[in-house]
GROMACS .gro file of C-alpha atoms in nm:
model
  226
    1MET     CA    1  -0.840  -2.583  -1.653
    2LYS     CA    2  -1.048  -2.875  -1.527
    3GLU     CA    3  -1.140  -2.903  -1.159
    4SER     CA    4  -0.959  -3.238  -1.141
    5MET     CA    5  -0.638  -3.063  -1.246
    6LEU     CA    6  -0.699  -2.794  -0.985
    7ARG     CA    7  -0.741  -3.058  -0.715
    8THR     CA    8  -0.424  -3.232  -0.832
    9ILE     CA    9  -0.229  -2.908  -0.801
   10GLU     CA   10  -0.370  -2.863  -0.450
   11ALA     CA   11  -0.258  -3.213  -0.354
   12ILE     CA   12   0.095  -3.161  -0.486
   13ILE     CA   13   0.127  -2.827  -0.305
   14ALA     CA   14  -0.016  -2.959   0.023
   15LEU     CA   15   0.191  -3.278   0.035
   16SER     CA   16   0.511  -3.101  -0.071
   17ALA     CA   17   0.476  -2.838   0.202
   18THR     CA   18   0.401  -3.098   0.470
   19TYR     CA   19   0.692  -3.316   0.360
   20MET     CA   20   0.939  -3.026   0.373
   21ALA     CA   21   0.809  -2.915   0.714
   22ALA     CA   22   0.838  -3.270   0.851
   23VAL     CA   23   1.187  -3.327   0.710
   24THR     CA   24   1.295  -2.996   0.861
   25MET     CA   25   1.141  -3.082   1.199
   26VAL     CA   26   1.327  -3.413   1.237
   27GLN     CA   27   1.658  -3.227   1.195
   28THR     CA   28   1.598  -2.976   1.474
   29THR     CA   29   1.750  -2.963   1.820
   30LEU     CA   30   1.416  -2.980   2.000
   31TYR     CA   31   1.308  -3.290   1.809
   32GLY     CA   32   1.643  -3.456   1.880
   33LYS     CA   33   1.608  -3.374   2.248
   34LEU     CA   34   1.261  -3.525   2.266
   35LEU     CA   35   1.380  -3.832   2.078
   36ASP     CA   36   1.665  -3.872   2.327
   37LYS     CA   37   1.418  -3.859   2.615
   38VAL     CA   38   1.208  -4.130   2.450
   39SER     CA   39   1.522  -4.339   2.400
   40ASN     CA   40   1.627  -4.295   2.762
   41TYR     CA   41   1.282  -4.393   2.882
   42PHE     CA   42   1.262  -4.717   2.681
   43GLY     CA   43   1.630  -4.802   2.705
   44PRO     CA   44   1.909  -4.879   2.455
   45SER     CA   45   1.699  -5.146   2.284
   46LEU     CA   46   1.506  -4.870   2.108
   47ASP     CA   47   1.813  -4.696   1.961
   48PRO     CA   48   1.831  -4.901   1.637
   49TYR     CA   49   1.472  -4.804   1.560
   50LEU     CA   50   1.493  -4.429   1.620
   51SER     CA   51   1.537  -4.353   1.251
   52TYR     CA   52   1.224  -4.556   1.177
   53ILE     CA   53   1.034  -4.346   1.428
   54SER     CA   54   1.124  -4.033   1.232
   55ILE     CA   55   1.023  -4.198   0.905
   56GLY     CA   56   0.697  -4.309   1.064
   57ILE     CA   57   0.625  -3.956   1.182
   58ILE     CA   58   0.688  -3.819   0.833
   59PHE     CA   59   0.451  -4.071   0.678
   60GLY     CA   60   0.197  -4.003   0.952
   61VAL     CA   61   0.185  -3.629   0.891
   62LEU     CA   62   0.174  -3.689   0.516
   63PHE     CA   63  -0.134  -3.902   0.574
   64LEU     CA   64  -0.287  -3.621   0.779
   65SER     CA   65  -0.203  -3.375   0.504
   66PHE     CA   66  -0.370  -3.600   0.248
   67THR     CA   67  -0.677  -3.626   0.472
   68PHE     CA   68  -0.698  -3.248   0.510
   69TRP     CA   69  -0.664  -3.210   0.134
   70ARG     CA   70  -0.947  -3.456   0.077
   71LYS     CA   71  -1.174  -3.236   0.290
   72GLY     CA   72  -1.093  -2.956   0.048
   73ASP     CA   73  -1.231  -2.646   0.222
   74GLU     CA   74  -1.081  -2.340   0.388
   75ILE     CA   75  -1.120  -2.477   0.740
   76TRP     CA   76  -0.922  -2.792   0.669
   77PHE     CA   77  -0.660  -2.607   0.469
   78GLY     CA   78  -0.625  -2.378   0.770
   79ARG     CA   79  -0.566  -2.684   0.986
   80LEU     CA   80  -0.310  -2.804   0.735
   81PHE     CA   81  -0.128  -2.473   0.769
   82ASN     CA   82  -0.136  -2.502   1.150
   83LEU     CA   83   0.006  -2.854   1.131
   84ASN     CA   84   0.288  -2.742   0.904
   85MET     CA   85   0.371  -2.441   1.120
   86LEU     CA   86   0.372  -2.659   1.432
   87MET     CA   87   0.636  -2.881   1.272
   88PHE     CA   88   0.825  -2.578   1.143
   89PHE     CA   89   0.842  -2.404   1.482
   90PRO     CA   90   1.140  -2.604   1.621
   91ALA     CA   91   1.349  -2.496   1.320
   92VAL     CA   92   1.271  -2.132   1.394
   93LEU     CA   93   1.360  -2.195   1.757
   94ASP     CA   94   1.706  -2.317   1.655
   95PHE     CA   95   1.782  -1.972   1.513
   96SER     CA   96   1.598  -1.768   1.777
   97THR     CA   97   1.801  -1.526   1.986
   98PHE     CA   98   1.581  -1.608   2.287
   99ASN     CA   99   1.564  -1.979   2.358
  100TRP     CA  100   1.262  -1.995   2.589
  101VAL     CA  101   1.246  -2.375   2.570
  102GLY     CA  102   1.583  -2.371   2.743
  103LEU     CA  103   1.401  -2.238   3.049
  104ILE     CA  104   1.221  -2.572   3.076
  105PHE     CA  105   1.510  -2.809   3.008
  106ASP     CA  106   1.867  -2.789   2.887
  107LEU     CA  107   1.861  -2.717   2.517
  108THR     CA  108   2.157  -2.580   2.328
  109PRO     CA  109   2.048  -2.511   1.970
  110ILE     CA  110   2.249  -2.713   1.719
  111PRO     CA  111   2.069  -2.658   1.386
  112GLY     CA  112   2.070  -2.949   1.147
  113VAL     CA  113   1.976  -2.723   0.858
  114SER     CA  114   2.098  -2.384   0.740
  115GLY     CA  115   1.926  -2.052   0.791
  116LEU     CA  116   1.863  -2.034   0.418
  117TRP     CA  117   1.688  -2.372   0.432
  118VAL     CA  118   1.463  -2.253   0.715
  119PHE     CA  119   1.381  -1.936   0.524
  120GLY     CA  120   1.298  -2.137   0.212
  121VAL     CA  121   1.070  -2.379   0.396
  122GLY     CA  122   0.898  -2.096   0.581
  123LEU     CA  123   0.838  -1.917   0.253
  124LEU     CA  124   0.705  -2.240   0.102
  125LEU     CA  125   0.455  -2.280   0.386
  126GLN     CA  126   0.329  -1.924   0.344
  127VAL     CA  127   0.299  -1.961  -0.033
  128THR     CA  128   0.121  -2.294   0.014
  129TYR     CA  129  -0.142  -2.144   0.242
  130LEU     CA  130  -0.189  -1.847   0.009
  131SER     CA  131  -0.229  -2.074  -0.294
  132LEU     CA  132  -0.471  -2.315  -0.128
  133ARG     CA  133  -0.693  -2.035  -0.002
  134TYR     CA  134  -0.727  -1.908  -0.357
  135THR     CA  135  -0.783  -2.248  -0.517
  136VAL     CA  136  -1.071  -2.311  -0.276
  137ARG     CA  137  -1.231  -1.987  -0.394
  138PHE     CA  138  -1.172  -2.089  -0.754
  139ARG     CA  139  -1.370  -2.407  -0.696
  140TYR     CA  140  -1.649  -2.207  -0.535
  141THR     CA  141  -1.650  -1.982  -0.841
  142ARG     CA  142  -1.675  -2.286  -1.067
  143GLU     CA  143  -1.974  -2.414  -0.872
  144GLU     CA  144  -2.141  -2.074  -0.892
  145LEU     CA  145  -2.085  -2.051  -1.267
  146GLU     CA  146  -2.212  -2.405  -1.316
  147GLY     CA  147  -2.523  -2.313  -1.119
  148ARG     CA  148  -2.583  -2.025  -1.357
  149GLY     CA  149  -2.559  -2.259  -1.654
  150ALA     CA  150  -2.225  -2.137  -1.787
  151ASN     CA  151  -2.051  -2.334  -2.060
  152GLU     CA  152  -1.786  -2.583  -1.942
  153GLU     CA  153  -1.522  -2.434  -2.171
  154ASP     CA  154  -1.591  -2.086  -2.038
  155ILE     CA  155  -1.565  -2.210  -1.679
  156ASP     CA  156  -1.231  -2.375  -1.755
  157ALA     CA  157  -1.109  -2.052  -1.916
  158VAL     CA  158  -1.207  -1.854  -1.605
  159THR     CA  159  -1.024  -2.101  -1.381
  160ARG     CA  160  -0.719  -2.089  -1.605
  161GLY     CA  161  -0.710  -1.711  -1.578
  162GLN     CA  162  -0.750  -1.725  -1.200
  163VAL     CA  163  -0.466  -1.976  -1.166
  164GLY     CA  164  -0.246  -1.751  -1.379
  165TYR     CA  165  -0.325  -1.461  -1.146
  166VAL     CA  166  -0.230  -1.665  -0.840
  167MET     CA  167   0.095  -1.777  -1.001
  168LEU     CA  168   0.182  -1.412  -1.064
  169LEU     CA  169   0.088  -1.320  -0.707
  170VAL     CA  170   0.294  -1.606  -0.564
  171THR     CA  171   0.593  -1.513  -0.779
  172LEU     CA  172   0.580  -1.151  -0.666
  173THR     CA  173   0.548  -1.266  -0.304
  174ILE     CA  174   0.853  -1.490  -0.334
  175VAL     CA  175   1.060  -1.218  -0.500
  176ALA     CA  176   0.959  -0.948  -0.251
  177THR     CA  177   1.018  -1.171   0.051
  178SER     CA  178   1.354  -1.286  -0.083
  179ILE     CA  179   1.463  -0.926  -0.135
  180VAL     CA  180   1.370  -0.843   0.224
  181TYR     CA  181   1.555  -1.153   0.350
  182VAL     CA  182   1.872  -1.060   0.163
  183SER     CA  183   1.847  -0.693   0.263
  184ILE     CA  184   1.784  -0.744   0.636
  185PRO     CA  185   2.154  -0.776   0.738
  186TYR     CA  186   2.241  -0.453   0.557
  187ILE     CA  187   1.937  -0.271   0.696
  188THR     CA  188   2.022  -0.392   1.046
  189GLN     CA  189   2.381  -0.274   1.016
  190PHE     CA  190   2.275   0.063   0.879
  191SER     CA  191   2.015   0.108   1.153
  192ALA     CA  192   2.262   0.010   1.424
  193ASP     CA  193   2.520   0.258   1.297
  194TRP     CA  194   2.260   0.535   1.275
  195LEU     CA  195   2.102   0.465   1.614
  196SER     CA  196   2.442   0.453   1.784
  197THR     CA  197   2.484   0.824   1.710
  198LEU     CA  198   2.169   0.915   1.904
  199PRO     CA  199   2.178   0.997   2.277
  200ALA     CA  200   1.899   0.752   2.374
  201PRO     CA  201   1.831   0.515   2.082
  202HIS     CA  202   1.619   0.271   2.284
  203MET     CA  203   1.382   0.549   2.388
  204LEU     CA  204   1.352   0.677   2.032
  205VAL     CA  205   1.279   0.332   1.893
  206GLY     CA  206   1.026   0.269   2.168
  207LEU     CA  207   0.854   0.600   2.095
  208LEU     CA  208   0.835   0.524   1.722
  209VAL     CA  209   0.687   0.181   1.791
  210VAL     CA  210   0.425   0.323   2.028
  211VAL     CA  211   0.329   0.591   1.775
  212LEU     CA  212   0.306   0.334   1.496
  213ILE     CA  213   0.086   0.102   1.705
  214ALA     CA  214  -0.139   0.392   1.805
  215ALA     CA  215  -0.173   0.512   1.446
  216THR     CA  216  -0.253   0.161   1.326
  217LEU     CA  217  -0.515   0.116   1.598
  218ILE     CA  218  -0.680   0.449   1.517
  219TYR     CA  219  -0.688   0.364   1.147
  220TYR     CA  220  -0.842   0.024   1.221
  221LEU     CA  221  -1.112   0.166   1.448
  222ARG     CA  222  -1.206   0.434   1.196
  223SER     CA  223  -1.223   0.180   0.915
  224GLN     CA  224  -1.461  -0.029   1.126
  225GLU     CA  225  -1.687   0.274   1.177
  226ASP     CA  226  -1.703   0.335   0.802
   0.00000   0.00000   0.00000
């Protein structure tokens, strides 16, 4: 696989993720609330142009995404991920059980998209970041092999194998995450039924969480010593 093809794949992935995050954002309650405040500030004369504002924002973030892609390193792909997650956050807020933004101003969540849509976009953003991190390393590998005088065909073959590995990894990630998403309601119901039979379920859960955090911390500290 040629490097130009690798860069094209990166561009498609980056722009697709940003577009989906932006389209999701403009359908959220928080975005609608902010747009209403802008409309109230400038008056009714702005109302006919509100849809154009949303379109302009989408094109603006797509331009930013394209700029980040042009930079083409891990730092800028990390910034791309942060941008996408920032736009995605209001959608998560619409389905949150604790609406902390409502503490600042009146905000009753009225999701414009379904929970499945939000899950799909969130999964897309995670897969995008995972894929782009790997493709950057693939390009570094190509440069290293070229520096060692490797044959162009051999370099392309190595890249092709690496891309195949990432596709497998991404597929497994999507499948595993989807299984967890589908299973959560059943796990929650089972856990609730089981915990309801205990005399102090909140204390037991708290104890298990504390033990788990402590065990994880001890494992981390010991691994750092090694």
